[in-house]
XYZ file of C-alpha atoms in Angstrom:
787
model
C 19.222 -3.584 19.540
C 20.137 -6.159 16.911
C 23.702 -6.906 15.849
C 25.025 -8.866 12.931
C 26.324 -12.334 13.605
C 30.105 -12.270 13.747
C 30.467 -15.037 11.190
C 28.146 -15.275 8.239
C 30.268 -18.207 7.035
C 29.174 -20.227 10.053
C 25.565 -19.578 9.154
C 26.180 -20.643 5.586
C 27.467 -23.998 6.860
C 24.772 -24.450 9.503
C 21.203 -25.618 9.479
C 19.923 -22.031 9.529
C 21.280 -21.587 5.998
C 18.775 -24.157 4.730
C 16.182 -21.460 4.292
C 17.471 -17.945 3.715
C 14.329 -16.092 2.729
C 14.520 -13.849 5.778
C 16.966 -11.271 7.046
C 16.460 -12.921 10.399
C 18.795 -15.747 9.332
C 21.722 -13.330 9.514
C 20.879 -11.584 12.774
C 21.271 -12.564 16.385
C 19.633 -10.525 19.108
C 22.576 -9.243 21.124
C 20.427 -9.121 24.262
C 20.048 -12.926 24.254
C 23.329 -14.074 25.859
C 24.421 -16.160 28.870
C 24.197 -13.169 31.222
C 20.501 -12.820 30.388
C 19.732 -14.972 33.420
C 19.012 -14.873 37.137
C 21.914 -14.465 39.544
C 21.069 -17.668 41.385
C 21.826 -19.691 38.251
C 25.448 -18.517 38.446
C 25.715 -19.079 42.193
C 24.252 -22.593 41.844
C 26.721 -23.287 39.059
C 29.571 -22.372 41.377
C 28.150 -24.529 44.161
C 27.792 -27.461 41.717
C 31.376 -26.901 40.569
C 32.644 -26.612 44.130
C 30.848 -29.888 44.964
C 32.547 -31.700 42.091
C 29.311 -32.233 40.122
C 30.721 -31.079 36.764
C 30.213 -34.533 35.265
C 26.727 -35.175 36.606
C 24.186 -35.726 33.841
C 20.707 -34.221 34.261
C 17.407 -34.069 32.380
C 15.117 -31.045 32.676
C 11.568 -30.573 31.322
C 10.245 -27.188 30.202
C 6.439 -27.161 30.367
C 3.399 -25.143 31.509
C 0.599 -26.133 33.863
C -2.436 -24.247 32.507
C -3.539 -23.074 29.059
C -3.789 -19.284 28.705
C -6.833 -17.058 28.074
C -9.251 -19.595 29.593
C -8.744 -21.733 26.520
C -7.793 -25.340 25.987
C -4.784 -25.105 23.688
C -1.437 -23.335 23.463
C 0.782 -22.668 20.446
C 4.421 -23.564 21.069
C 6.791 -20.869 19.789
C 10.297 -19.578 20.437
C 12.242 -22.715 19.491
C 14.296 -21.031 16.779
C 15.502 -18.368 19.211
C 16.384 -21.065 21.750
C 18.568 -22.826 19.204
C 20.319 -19.592 18.271
C 21.016 -19.064 21.950
C 22.511 -22.554 22.138
C 24.693 -21.864 19.101
C 26.071 -18.692 20.620
C 26.315 -19.745 24.266
C 29.668 -18.481 25.455
C 30.908 -16.238 28.283
C 33.019 -13.458 26.829
C 36.017 -11.899 28.549
C 33.913 -8.913 29.597
C 31.228 -11.265 30.938
C 33.769 -13.021 33.117
C 35.234 -9.734 34.337
C 31.790 -8.498 35.276
C 30.976 -11.720 37.171
C 34.161 -11.401 39.183
C 32.792 -8.149 40.577
C 29.118 -9.150 40.767
C 29.487 -12.482 42.572
C 30.235 -12.728 46.292
C 33.845 -12.511 47.376
C 35.780 -15.747 47.707
C 34.873 -17.330 44.358
C 37.855 -19.362 43.188
C 39.608 -18.127 40.057
C 39.473 -21.590 38.500
C 35.675 -21.357 38.351
C 35.917 -18.310 36.097
C 38.334 -20.197 33.875
C 35.753 -23.011 33.763
C 33.003 -20.575 32.744
C 35.129 -19.041 29.990
C 35.454 -22.489 28.359
C 31.814 -23.501 28.787
C 29.622 -24.154 25.710
C 26.468 -26.120 24.933
C 28.233 -28.750 22.797
C 27.484 -31.580 25.231
C 23.774 -30.760 25.532
C 20.978 -32.561 23.692
C 17.736 -30.688 23.140
C 14.453 -32.413 22.236
C 11.342 -30.434 21.368
C 7.978 -30.596 19.677
C 7.753 -28.715 16.384
C 7.475 -24.948 16.634
C 3.945 -23.875 15.713
C 2.338 -27.046 17.076
C -0.581 -27.037 19.502
C 0.546 -28.041 22.967
C -1.130 -28.845 26.255
C -0.434 -28.632 29.990
C 2.194 -30.949 31.487
C 3.529 -31.953 28.071
C 7.184 -30.867 28.006
C 7.675 -28.429 25.136
C 11.426 -28.847 25.403
C 13.495 -31.568 27.051
C 17.126 -30.739 27.876
C 19.703 -33.418 28.680
C 23.366 -32.801 29.465
C 25.933 -31.807 32.089
C 24.155 -30.510 35.170
C 25.918 -27.141 35.344
C 25.277 -26.124 31.742
C 21.647 -27.290 31.614
C 21.053 -25.395 34.858
C 22.562 -22.231 33.355
C 20.215 -22.482 30.355
C 17.041 -22.349 32.440
C 16.090 -18.671 32.719
C 17.018 -17.728 29.170
C 15.098 -20.637 27.637
C 12.066 -19.761 29.756
C 12.068 -16.118 28.691
C 12.412 -17.124 25.042
C 9.524 -19.623 25.175
C 7.086 -18.043 27.638
C 6.235 -14.831 25.814
C 6.637 -16.305 22.328
C 4.119 -19.071 23.035
C 1.728 -16.727 24.820
C 1.878 -14.236 21.945
C 1.417 -16.868 19.235
C -1.542 -18.333 21.130
C -3.142 -14.917 21.545
C -2.740 -14.198 17.835
C -4.153 -17.606 16.887
C -7.251 -16.926 18.973
C -7.745 -13.572 17.225
C -7.433 -15.350 13.897
C -10.076 -17.902 14.879
C -12.658 -15.334 15.980
C -12.000 -13.043 13.006
C -12.331 -15.822 10.433
C -10.164 -16.788 7.518
C -11.250 -13.995 5.170
C -10.516 -11.013 7.433
C -7.042 -9.488 7.370
C -5.374 -8.935 10.737
C -2.602 -6.386 11.226
C -0.460 -5.982 14.331
C -0.227 -2.307 15.326
C 1.239 -2.713 18.813
C 4.850 -1.491 18.793
C 4.070 1.766 20.609
C 2.210 -0.139 23.349
C 4.555 -3.127 23.697
C 6.809 -3.737 26.699
C 9.897 -2.181 25.211
C 11.627 -2.698 21.854
C 12.314 -6.415 22.363
C 8.698 -6.959 23.357
C 7.615 -5.051 20.264
C 9.780 -7.127 17.935
C 8.724 -10.380 19.535
C 5.064 -9.360 19.323
C 5.395 -8.667 15.613
C 7.140 -11.964 14.947
C 4.889 -14.234 16.966
C 1.629 -12.538 16.026
C 2.605 -13.313 12.425
C 3.258 -16.929 13.380
C -0.132 -17.050 15.101
C -1.987 -15.977 11.968
C -1.727 -12.211 11.542
C -1.138 -10.959 8.009
C 1.225 -8.081 8.644
C 2.676 -5.544 11.042
C 3.272 -1.820 11.275
C 6.738 -2.545 12.747
C 9.264 -1.756 10.008
C 12.256 -3.367 11.735
C 10.256 -6.552 12.255
C 9.446 -6.463 8.556
C 13.129 -6.333 7.690
C 14.354 -8.874 10.217
C 11.577 -11.446 9.866
C 10.332 -10.838 6.319
C 6.849 -9.933 7.600
C 4.655 -7.759 5.332
C 4.563 -4.203 6.668
C 1.337 -2.217 6.458
C 0.161 1.203 7.520
C -1.984 4.213 6.647
C -1.507 7.607 8.271
C -2.333 9.245 11.577
C -4.866 11.928 12.474
C -1.874 14.275 12.661
C -1.455 14.124 8.888
C -5.035 15.278 8.383
C -4.805 18.036 10.971
C -1.502 19.277 9.503
C -3.520 20.825 6.656
C -5.896 23.711 7.369
C -7.135 24.393 3.851
C -6.755 23.668 0.169
C -4.562 26.753 -0.243
C -1.769 24.808 1.479
C -1.520 22.278 -1.339
C 1.773 22.932 -3.068
C 1.434 19.923 -5.394
C -1.934 19.410 -7.055
C -1.097 17.770 -10.364
C -1.075 14.013 -10.935
C -0.109 12.317 -14.183
C -2.319 9.588 -15.586
C -0.948 6.147 -14.759
C -0.936 4.988 -18.392
C -1.143 8.006 -20.689
C 0.878 10.449 -18.604
C -1.692 13.207 -19.074
C -1.515 15.604 -16.134
C -4.578 16.940 -14.367
C -5.262 18.931 -11.236
C -6.323 16.257 -8.731
C -7.795 18.814 -6.326
C -9.988 20.276 -9.051
C -11.213 16.801 -9.976
C -11.885 15.968 -6.323
C -13.871 19.189 -5.837
C -15.994 18.387 -8.876
C -16.730 14.894 -7.599
C -17.394 16.192 -4.108
C -20.133 18.404 -5.494
C -21.732 15.477 -7.300
C -21.458 13.179 -4.299
C -22.922 15.801 -1.995
C -26.137 15.627 -4.009
C -26.123 11.864 -4.466
C -25.433 11.166 -0.797
C -27.170 14.277 0.508
C -24.134 15.447 2.438
C -23.687 19.185 2.216
C -20.244 20.318 1.128
C -20.495 22.734 4.057
C -20.112 19.689 6.280
C -16.775 18.608 4.802
C -13.447 19.925 5.998
C -11.306 21.723 3.441
C -8.168 20.852 5.392
C -9.137 17.188 5.405
C -9.731 17.259 1.664
C -6.351 18.897 1.115
C -4.650 16.258 3.265
C -6.314 13.424 1.381
C -5.434 14.919 -2.010
C -1.803 15.324 -0.957
C -1.636 11.763 0.351
C -3.258 10.447 -2.819
C -0.696 12.266 -4.950
C 2.105 10.800 -2.818
C 0.648 7.259 -2.921
C -1.793 7.010 -5.850
C -1.583 3.213 -5.916
C -1.936 2.869 -2.149
C -4.426 5.526 -1.132
C -6.038 4.594 2.176
C -7.404 7.357 4.356
C -8.417 7.857 7.967
C -11.960 9.233 7.824
C -12.916 10.251 11.375
C -10.757 13.289 12.149
C -12.977 16.379 11.972
C -16.353 17.363 13.388
C -17.441 20.161 11.077
C -20.267 22.548 12.009
C -22.714 23.561 9.292
C -25.196 26.423 9.132
C -27.396 24.502 6.758
C -27.446 21.289 8.760
C -27.456 22.280 12.389
C -27.666 19.795 15.204
C -31.274 20.640 15.924
C -32.483 19.785 12.440
C -30.306 16.736 12.077
C -30.243 15.230 15.566
C -32.730 14.996 18.370
C -32.269 15.543 22.046
C -29.125 17.668 21.916
C -25.859 16.246 23.207
C -23.125 15.090 20.871
C -24.087 15.015 17.184
C -25.337 11.577 16.359
C -26.410 10.648 19.872
C -29.305 11.023 22.266
C -28.526 12.386 25.746
C -28.193 8.820 27.056
C -25.607 8.000 24.377
C -27.987 6.053 22.135
C -27.150 6.577 18.427
C -29.667 9.005 16.931
C -31.079 8.379 13.490
C -32.425 10.692 10.828
C -35.705 12.010 12.258
C -37.370 12.235 8.852
C -36.622 8.586 8.254
C -39.159 6.431 10.049
C -37.163 3.364 9.139
C -35.694 3.282 12.596
C -39.123 3.176 14.180
C -38.251 3.768 17.811
C -36.901 7.320 17.386
C -40.079 9.248 16.501
C -39.658 13.037 16.417
C -42.158 15.754 17.174
C -43.106 18.358 14.567
C -40.807 20.910 16.213
C -37.817 18.624 15.995
C -37.568 18.402 12.301
C -37.915 20.396 9.100
C -37.812 18.017 6.165
C -37.388 20.794 3.610
C -34.148 21.928 5.202
C -32.591 18.525 4.668
C -33.945 17.444 1.325
C -32.276 19.733 -1.188
C -33.080 17.516 -4.201
C -30.546 14.749 -3.463
C -30.367 13.229 -6.933
C -30.649 15.224 -10.175
C -32.111 12.184 -11.874
C -35.123 12.292 -9.570
C -37.991 14.755 -9.731
C -38.252 17.462 -7.075
C -39.578 16.049 -3.837
C -41.331 17.974 -1.096
C -41.910 16.394 2.281
C -45.173 16.835 4.118
C -45.118 19.281 6.894
C -44.845 17.258 10.100
C -48.298 16.379 11.335
C -49.114 15.313 14.853
C -51.015 12.074 14.530
C -53.430 11.121 17.269
C -53.193 7.679 18.763
C -49.755 6.860 17.359
C -46.823 6.064 19.577
C -45.224 3.133 21.346
C -46.918 -0.208 21.036
C -48.728 -1.514 24.082
C -46.522 -3.125 26.664
C -43.289 -1.624 25.288
C -41.132 1.165 26.555
C -39.694 3.857 24.323
C -36.687 1.711 23.464
C -38.784 -1.177 22.301
C -38.315 -3.200 25.489
C -41.140 -4.693 27.497
C -42.512 -2.656 30.374
C -43.669 -4.282 33.562
C -47.137 -2.829 33.491
C -48.142 -2.635 29.816
C -50.421 0.132 28.594
C -50.024 2.000 25.325
C -48.553 5.431 25.009
C -49.629 8.031 22.494
C -47.249 10.341 20.698
C -46.683 12.374 17.560
C -45.302 10.795 14.416
C -43.973 12.548 11.352
C -46.045 11.822 8.279
C -43.247 11.313 5.770
C -44.616 8.980 3.139
C -43.494 11.355 0.405
C -40.073 11.975 1.956
C -37.154 10.990 -0.231
C -35.301 9.437 2.692
C -38.205 7.328 3.826
C -40.201 6.309 0.846
C -38.380 3.034 0.209
C -39.897 1.837 3.466
C -42.923 4.098 4.048
C -46.121 3.939 2.018
C -49.737 5.015 2.408
C -52.448 2.448 2.132
C -54.502 4.663 -0.174
C -51.639 4.454 -2.650
C -50.725 0.863 -1.878
C -52.815 -1.955 -3.391
C -51.594 -4.278 -0.648
C -53.651 -2.532 2.041
C -56.919 -3.587 3.709
C -56.194 -7.302 3.738
C -55.745 -7.703 -0.013
C -54.129 -10.832 -1.343
C -50.401 -10.405 -1.884
C -48.762 -11.748 -5.008
C -44.983 -11.899 -5.025
C -43.874 -12.282 -8.601
C -45.879 -15.440 -9.127
C -45.180 -16.880 -5.678
C -47.889 -18.386 -3.540
C -50.498 -15.908 -2.262
C -50.088 -14.563 1.260
C -52.675 -12.764 3.367
C -51.859 -9.344 4.773
C -53.742 -8.500 7.955
C -55.156 -5.058 8.537
C -54.630 -3.654 12.023
C -57.066 -1.485 13.975
C -56.264 0.628 16.984
C -57.360 -0.145 20.510
C -60.278 1.689 22.143
C -57.902 4.165 23.749
C -56.302 4.979 20.429
C -53.134 2.989 21.101
C -51.741 0.328 18.826
C -52.146 -3.406 19.394
C -49.224 -5.123 21.094
C -48.505 -7.422 18.143
C -47.532 -5.874 14.777
C -49.256 -7.242 11.698
C -47.607 -9.115 8.907
C -47.035 -6.860 5.946
C -45.558 -6.939 2.510
C -42.408 -5.270 1.286
C -43.283 -1.909 -0.354
C -42.110 -3.075 -3.756
C -44.254 -6.212 -3.818
C -47.177 -6.190 -6.251
C -50.745 -6.728 -5.015
C -54.152 -6.625 -6.666
C -56.477 -3.746 -5.761
C -58.977 -4.191 -2.987
C -62.393 -5.352 -4.024
C -64.088 -2.049 -3.332
C -61.333 0.038 -4.889
C -60.891 2.067 -1.697
C -57.828 2.499 0.434
C -57.315 2.586 4.183
C -55.560 5.520 5.796
C -52.499 3.692 7.098
C -48.813 4.374 7.287
C -46.488 1.394 7.061
C -43.347 1.963 9.055
C -40.548 -0.608 8.846
C -37.405 -0.763 10.944
C -35.645 -3.578 9.162
C -37.424 -6.830 9.883
C -40.621 -5.726 11.672
C -43.434 -3.710 10.080
C -46.004 -1.823 12.163
C -49.246 -0.267 10.869
C -50.092 3.181 12.189
C -53.539 4.665 11.602
C -53.228 8.342 10.715
C -55.380 11.321 9.827
C -54.996 12.591 6.286
C -54.096 16.270 5.851
C -56.860 18.276 4.232
C -54.636 19.300 1.302
C -53.504 15.785 0.480
C -55.336 15.193 -2.781
C -52.041 14.927 -4.617
C -51.195 11.958 -2.438
C -53.750 9.861 -4.262
C -51.086 9.389 -6.938
C -48.825 6.518 -5.878
C -45.541 7.947 -4.675
C -43.612 5.422 -6.766
C -45.126 7.059 -9.820
C -44.536 10.592 -8.568
C -40.920 9.942 -7.682
C -39.326 6.740 -9.011
C -36.971 5.173 -6.495
C -33.291 4.854 -7.246
C -32.075 1.311 -7.838
C -30.229 1.412 -4.538
C -33.456 2.055 -2.650
C -35.163 -0.678 -4.634
C -32.419 -3.101 -3.605
C -32.662 -1.947 -0.027
C -36.396 -2.479 -0.034
C -35.992 -5.982 -1.340
C -33.352 -6.818 1.282
C -35.215 -5.139 4.168
C -32.354 -2.681 4.704
C -32.677 1.040 5.391
C -31.655 3.413 2.640
C -28.080 4.608 3.062
C -29.016 8.226 2.338
C -31.217 8.503 5.362
C -28.666 6.882 7.619
C -25.821 9.165 6.644
C -27.722 11.646 8.808
C -27.377 9.292 11.749
C -23.629 9.572 12.224
C -21.408 12.344 13.487
C -20.413 15.028 11.007
C -16.754 14.079 11.296
C -17.482 10.740 9.654
C -19.660 12.316 6.968
C -16.860 14.750 6.158
C -14.235 12.018 5.954
C -16.381 9.686 3.901
C -17.395 12.411 1.427
C -13.823 13.666 0.987
C -12.396 10.185 0.630
C -14.913 9.144 -2.022
C -14.312 12.359 -3.953
C -10.541 11.846 -3.982
C -10.956 8.149 -4.853
C -13.095 9.041 -7.885
C -10.564 11.680 -8.919
C -7.787 9.089 -8.709
C -9.862 6.768 -10.868
C -9.922 9.405 -13.612
C -6.135 9.296 -13.565
C -5.975 5.513 -13.829
C -5.525 4.627 -10.157
C -7.672 2.727 -7.701
C -7.911 3.735 -4.074
C -7.385 1.035 -1.434
C -9.936 1.992 1.214
C -10.556 3.699 4.539
C -9.624 3.261 8.185
C -12.152 3.866 10.965
C -10.585 4.547 14.346
C -13.549 5.514 16.526
C -17.295 5.217 16.982
C -19.682 2.335 16.389
C -17.451 0.206 14.180
C -20.161 -2.216 13.065
C -22.627 0.517 12.133
C -20.057 2.750 10.443
C -18.606 -0.138 8.454
C -22.063 -1.102 7.165
C -22.791 2.509 6.312
C -19.458 2.833 4.506
C -20.022 -0.338 2.531
C -23.500 0.758 1.447
C -22.088 4.148 0.444
C -19.385 2.471 -1.632
C -21.966 0.228 -3.260
C -24.194 3.175 -4.117
C -21.303 5.080 -5.681
C -20.194 1.936 -7.493
C -23.604 1.626 -9.103
C -23.968 5.344 -9.810
C -20.587 5.649 -11.545
C -20.447 2.109 -12.977
C -17.263 1.241 -11.056
C -17.496 -2.338 -9.836
C -14.275 -2.155 -7.832
C -15.523 0.777 -5.761
C -18.006 -1.421 -3.914
C -15.117 -3.616 -2.779
C -12.952 -0.913 -1.201
C -11.223 -2.103 1.947
C -12.579 -1.051 5.334
C -10.002 -1.202 8.134
C -11.040 -0.812 11.772
C -8.772 -0.029 14.705
C -9.498 1.529 18.145
C -8.401 -0.701 21.031
C -9.888 -3.903 19.607
C -9.823 -7.126 21.593
C -11.145 -10.650 21.135
C -14.537 -9.836 22.653
C -14.878 -6.797 20.389
C -14.486 -8.946 17.281
C -17.000 -11.496 18.551
C -19.491 -8.682 19.180
C -18.874 -7.163 15.759
C -19.453 -10.564 14.177
C -22.835 -10.753 15.882
C -23.710 -7.283 14.576
C -22.942 -8.196 10.975
C -20.064 -5.769 10.375
C -18.578 -5.079 6.935
C -14.974 -4.722 8.094
C -12.268 -6.278 5.905
C -9.290 -5.791 8.190
C -8.623 -5.229 11.889
C -5.631 -3.293 13.148
C -4.957 -4.554 16.675
C -2.410 -3.197 19.123
C -2.592 -2.998 22.899
C -4.689 -6.056 23.725
C -2.680 -8.216 21.338
C 0.921 -7.331 22.172
C 0.456 -6.959 25.923
C -1.750 -10.071 26.175
C -3.956 -8.106 28.555
C -6.226 -11.041 29.375
C -3.245 -12.992 30.723
C 0.203 -11.407 30.991
C 2.278 -14.615 31.316
C 2.081 -18.251 30.283
C 3.838 -19.605 33.365
C 6.261 -22.107 31.847
C 8.506 -23.864 34.368
C 11.786 -25.742 34.083
C 12.060 -28.775 36.358
C 14.679 -31.441 36.894
C 13.175 -34.913 36.307
C 16.309 -37.074 36.290
C 19.951 -36.947 37.407
C 22.524 -39.609 36.707
C 19.699 -41.861 35.442
C 17.851 -41.536 38.749
C 14.329 -40.073 38.527
C 13.481 -36.982 40.515
C 10.015 -35.843 41.615
C 8.941 -32.565 43.163
C 6.139 -33.105 45.683
C 3.632 -30.482 46.774
C 0.381 -30.264 48.673
C -0.911 -28.683 45.461
C -1.188 -31.681 43.133
C -0.930 -29.390 40.117
C 2.665 -28.648 41.134
C 3.749 -32.271 41.438
C 6.186 -33.027 38.616
C 6.138 -36.169 36.493
C 9.531 -37.748 37.044
C 11.920 -39.483 34.698
C 13.002 -39.197 31.102
C 9.844 -39.408 28.988
C 8.577 -39.506 25.428
C 5.257 -38.106 24.250
C 2.867 -39.346 21.553
C -0.293 -37.852 20.085
C -3.025 -40.397 19.357
C -5.613 -39.674 16.642
C -9.121 -41.015 16.133
C -10.848 -42.235 12.997
C -12.133 -38.737 12.169
C -8.577 -37.402 11.959
C -8.804 -35.333 15.123
C -6.360 -35.653 17.990
C -7.819 -37.677 20.862
C -5.197 -37.593 23.575
C -1.514 -36.886 24.300
C 0.223 -39.817 25.987
C 3.384 -39.587 28.098
C 5.529 -42.735 28.444
C 8.872 -43.653 29.941
C 11.645 -43.672 27.332
C 12.192 -47.426 27.726
C 8.557 -48.261 26.850
C 7.505 -49.407 23.404
C 5.576 -46.676 21.567
C 1.847 -47.155 21.001
C 0.832 -48.770 17.722
C -1.962 -48.044 15.282
C -4.955 -50.287 15.836
C -3.648 -51.575 19.168
C -5.534 -50.866 22.405
C -3.659 -48.510 24.737
C -4.568 -47.894 28.374
C -4.410 -44.147 29.044
C -4.537 -42.945 32.646
C -4.905 -39.640 34.410
C -1.531 -39.008 36.088
C -2.977 -38.415 39.565
C -6.574 -39.691 39.653
C -6.774 -43.457 39.792
C -10.374 -43.787 38.588
C -9.864 -41.735 35.422
C -8.673 -44.107 32.719
C -9.707 -45.176 29.229
C -8.674 -47.484 26.422
C -7.759 -45.834 23.138
C -7.334 -47.571 19.775
C -5.506 -44.972 17.649
C -5.815 -44.748 13.872
C -2.649 -42.636 13.747
C 0.232 -42.205 16.209
C 2.510 -39.149 16.095
C 5.779 -39.026 18.009
C 6.035 -35.394 19.061
C 9.708 -35.102 19.978
C 12.532 -34.443 17.558
C 16.197 -33.893 18.370
C 16.949 -30.279 17.456
C 20.379 -29.856 19.074
C 23.154 -32.395 19.591
C 26.949 -32.484 19.374
C 27.144 -28.706 19.350
C 24.958 -28.037 16.303
C 21.377 -27.710 15.090
C 20.315 -31.081 13.715
C 17.112 -30.101 11.857
C 16.691 -27.773 8.887
C 14.819 -24.854 10.409
C 11.560 -23.851 8.736
C 10.869 -20.326 7.572
C 8.508 -18.088 9.491
C 5.850 -18.669 6.848
C 6.208 -22.431 7.242
C 5.841 -22.166 11.014
C 2.807 -19.932 10.452
C 1.248 -22.562 8.193
C 1.972 -25.271 10.750
C -0.002 -23.353 13.375
C -3.123 -23.444 11.250
C -2.626 -27.090 10.209
C -2.045 -28.097 13.813
C -5.194 -26.316 14.959
C -7.173 -28.226 12.352
C -6.317 -31.456 14.167
C -8.345 -30.304 17.191
C -12.085 -30.704 17.453
C -14.053 -27.481 17.348
C -15.240 -27.883 20.930
C -11.618 -27.747 22.100
C -11.141 -24.433 20.288
C -14.373 -22.618 21.051
C -14.172 -19.376 22.989
C -16.798 -20.116 25.630
C -16.398 -23.175 27.867
C -14.122 -25.219 25.615
C -13.845 -28.959 26.201
C -10.566 -29.831 27.971
C -8.113 -31.783 25.841
C -6.928 -34.971 27.534
C -3.328 -35.535 28.596
C -2.575 -38.985 29.955
C 0.235 -41.246 31.072
C 0.794 -44.884 30.279
C -0.044 -47.480 32.888
C 3.673 -48.087 33.379
C 4.399 -44.413 33.992
C 1.383 -44.072 36.277
C 2.647 -46.833 38.574
C 6.179 -45.451 38.404
C 5.005 -41.968 39.473
C 2.965 -43.247 42.398
C 5.632 -45.653 43.622
C 8.161 -42.842 43.610
C 5.642 -40.550 45.299
C 5.164 -43.018 48.148
C 8.920 -43.480 48.498
C 9.545 -39.740 48.832
C 6.448 -38.664 50.752
C 7.077 -38.322 54.500
C 5.214 -40.655 56.836
C 3.290 -38.916 59.573
C 3.261 -39.945 63.212
C 0.304 -39.916 65.583
C 0.789 -39.343 69.300
């Protein structure tokens, strides 16, 4: 695949030796050679040679016509590989022998002698800086030199620039939507178009803004950080804890050895009570796999947590989930929440659906025993008027009645559910929020038919302090919150409910986590651990147990990877679990464990996750990144614009395919705010634009589109990178090119970079070039004849 350069000494003397912080400086891809081209390049070369055009001098432009991914910018990449190709351009003896058999019969022997002596020493290559933003019609590379050699360079230069620029642009877009504080890892080697595609994807995704790759060879060749966890296969390779052959781990500092499995089992028992996840729901094989991996990598323990779906006698699907189907989902695929927890509002179980006692099991030893009410069917409670069962508006209105579980004493619900007879805020009392201005709380009555009013009342948070009502009585209401909204439900009190007259916050003090959740209008994490599939509960419980065991031995776990399911929901649940454990065990770092998400992620997925408020720290992205599924090719072209100092133009009925003739320079003009305003193409014999001087900028093909620009900064985009047979610029490292991408993007206004309907960036020509193009167009366009 990759072969060492034949002469390291040449590299030491060349421009590539200027920065040697990468193995890539000493490697040349053996696939990139003169025969990596189209056959017609060789046949044209022979025809040029046969016609005596060896000394003709030509100029070619390499450019693209449209930005990719429905965006308005492109990142130029691949220049370094182009220059390496130029350095090593030479037809070997075996190349020439092969061409003698591959080309049509009758090729003169002298032509093969000519090819064997051909190099790129007489070529001059101009280009914009690698990692710069670029735009349609602006030549990325300009090649000048003998016609035959610059023609032979075409296909190889295009293949080196097309995919590299497309890949870097794709990666840059992922970086923009993910944000600066989210890590991005490229996981696409197995899905890339072959090994060269995989290596190129790793390199140019790093240039575009990714933080690392799973590709080990790319890490070696390009000095890219390599990252990885483990596969589901590692978890499933263990069937039980009896398979653990190594269980002992020495303390990182003291060297004291302890049985890590025994520690993990102890912590798993504690966590099962704290998080109310039965140990029957956790896989022994998964725990064994995690312990073994933690022993192998105690400083880098990151685990995949969604491998097993474990059945449990104690927590069957009927008691934990409603409606049957897959655990965690309703029959229509809607995520199902803990039925006892009325926090979620819309999923209201019937008495037969749920047995609170079977799920409670005294979740925290620090709390008093808690017994839920038996589910009571409450008349007149159900969907609000004018809403369907999912909370959406129905066409006809009308309120529906339905049973509701009376769970005001339920451990899972009480941080959001309270009875008015125990709550001094009820019956329209004045609310006092820690000295803040008083707020009225409106009591809500039912409609004549027993249904609820369409509009929910305004209500206080359960932990807010209110004075007692004037008459000292309490209304029989149940406050049910689902995050931001609070709805009052009138209920009938059970006959044996005298004990409920004691405020539940006095009967059973809330944990600090629930208090925080109540203040932040978030559901309690304990209740919502019932809402996810058992595979995730098993993985999360086992991971946290092993992480705490590692902590006892002086190590800190890294985090988890989620590879399936509702990534936003599971990441929030994981983060809240980590925060709860952090507080319970006084481990600040535990709340900051890394959450990595994979699973066929694309740009739209990240945008959606952002809207849902995910808690993901890192995305592992493969298929959609490396294959550029939204657009498989950039479409760069390579067109002759001048030969022997005579301009050449390619005409087409499609104006987009008309080339801009002649040898040109390009300048980027900036406004007073520091953002780029416009890219301006000029003929090489024109004076460059000056700061503070008015410049007429014209659309190349539409006469009425023109504007004056007074630039505050003028940037000449072209540099000479190859001349006299050598690289003329010190080549930047990959990290420097990566930094240039981000700095270059900062020069664009945000509206040019936005994902939806970005503002087109303007590319213009000087007035001189405009007239030159149209004069040449008229000279070369055929004149029709009427008859």
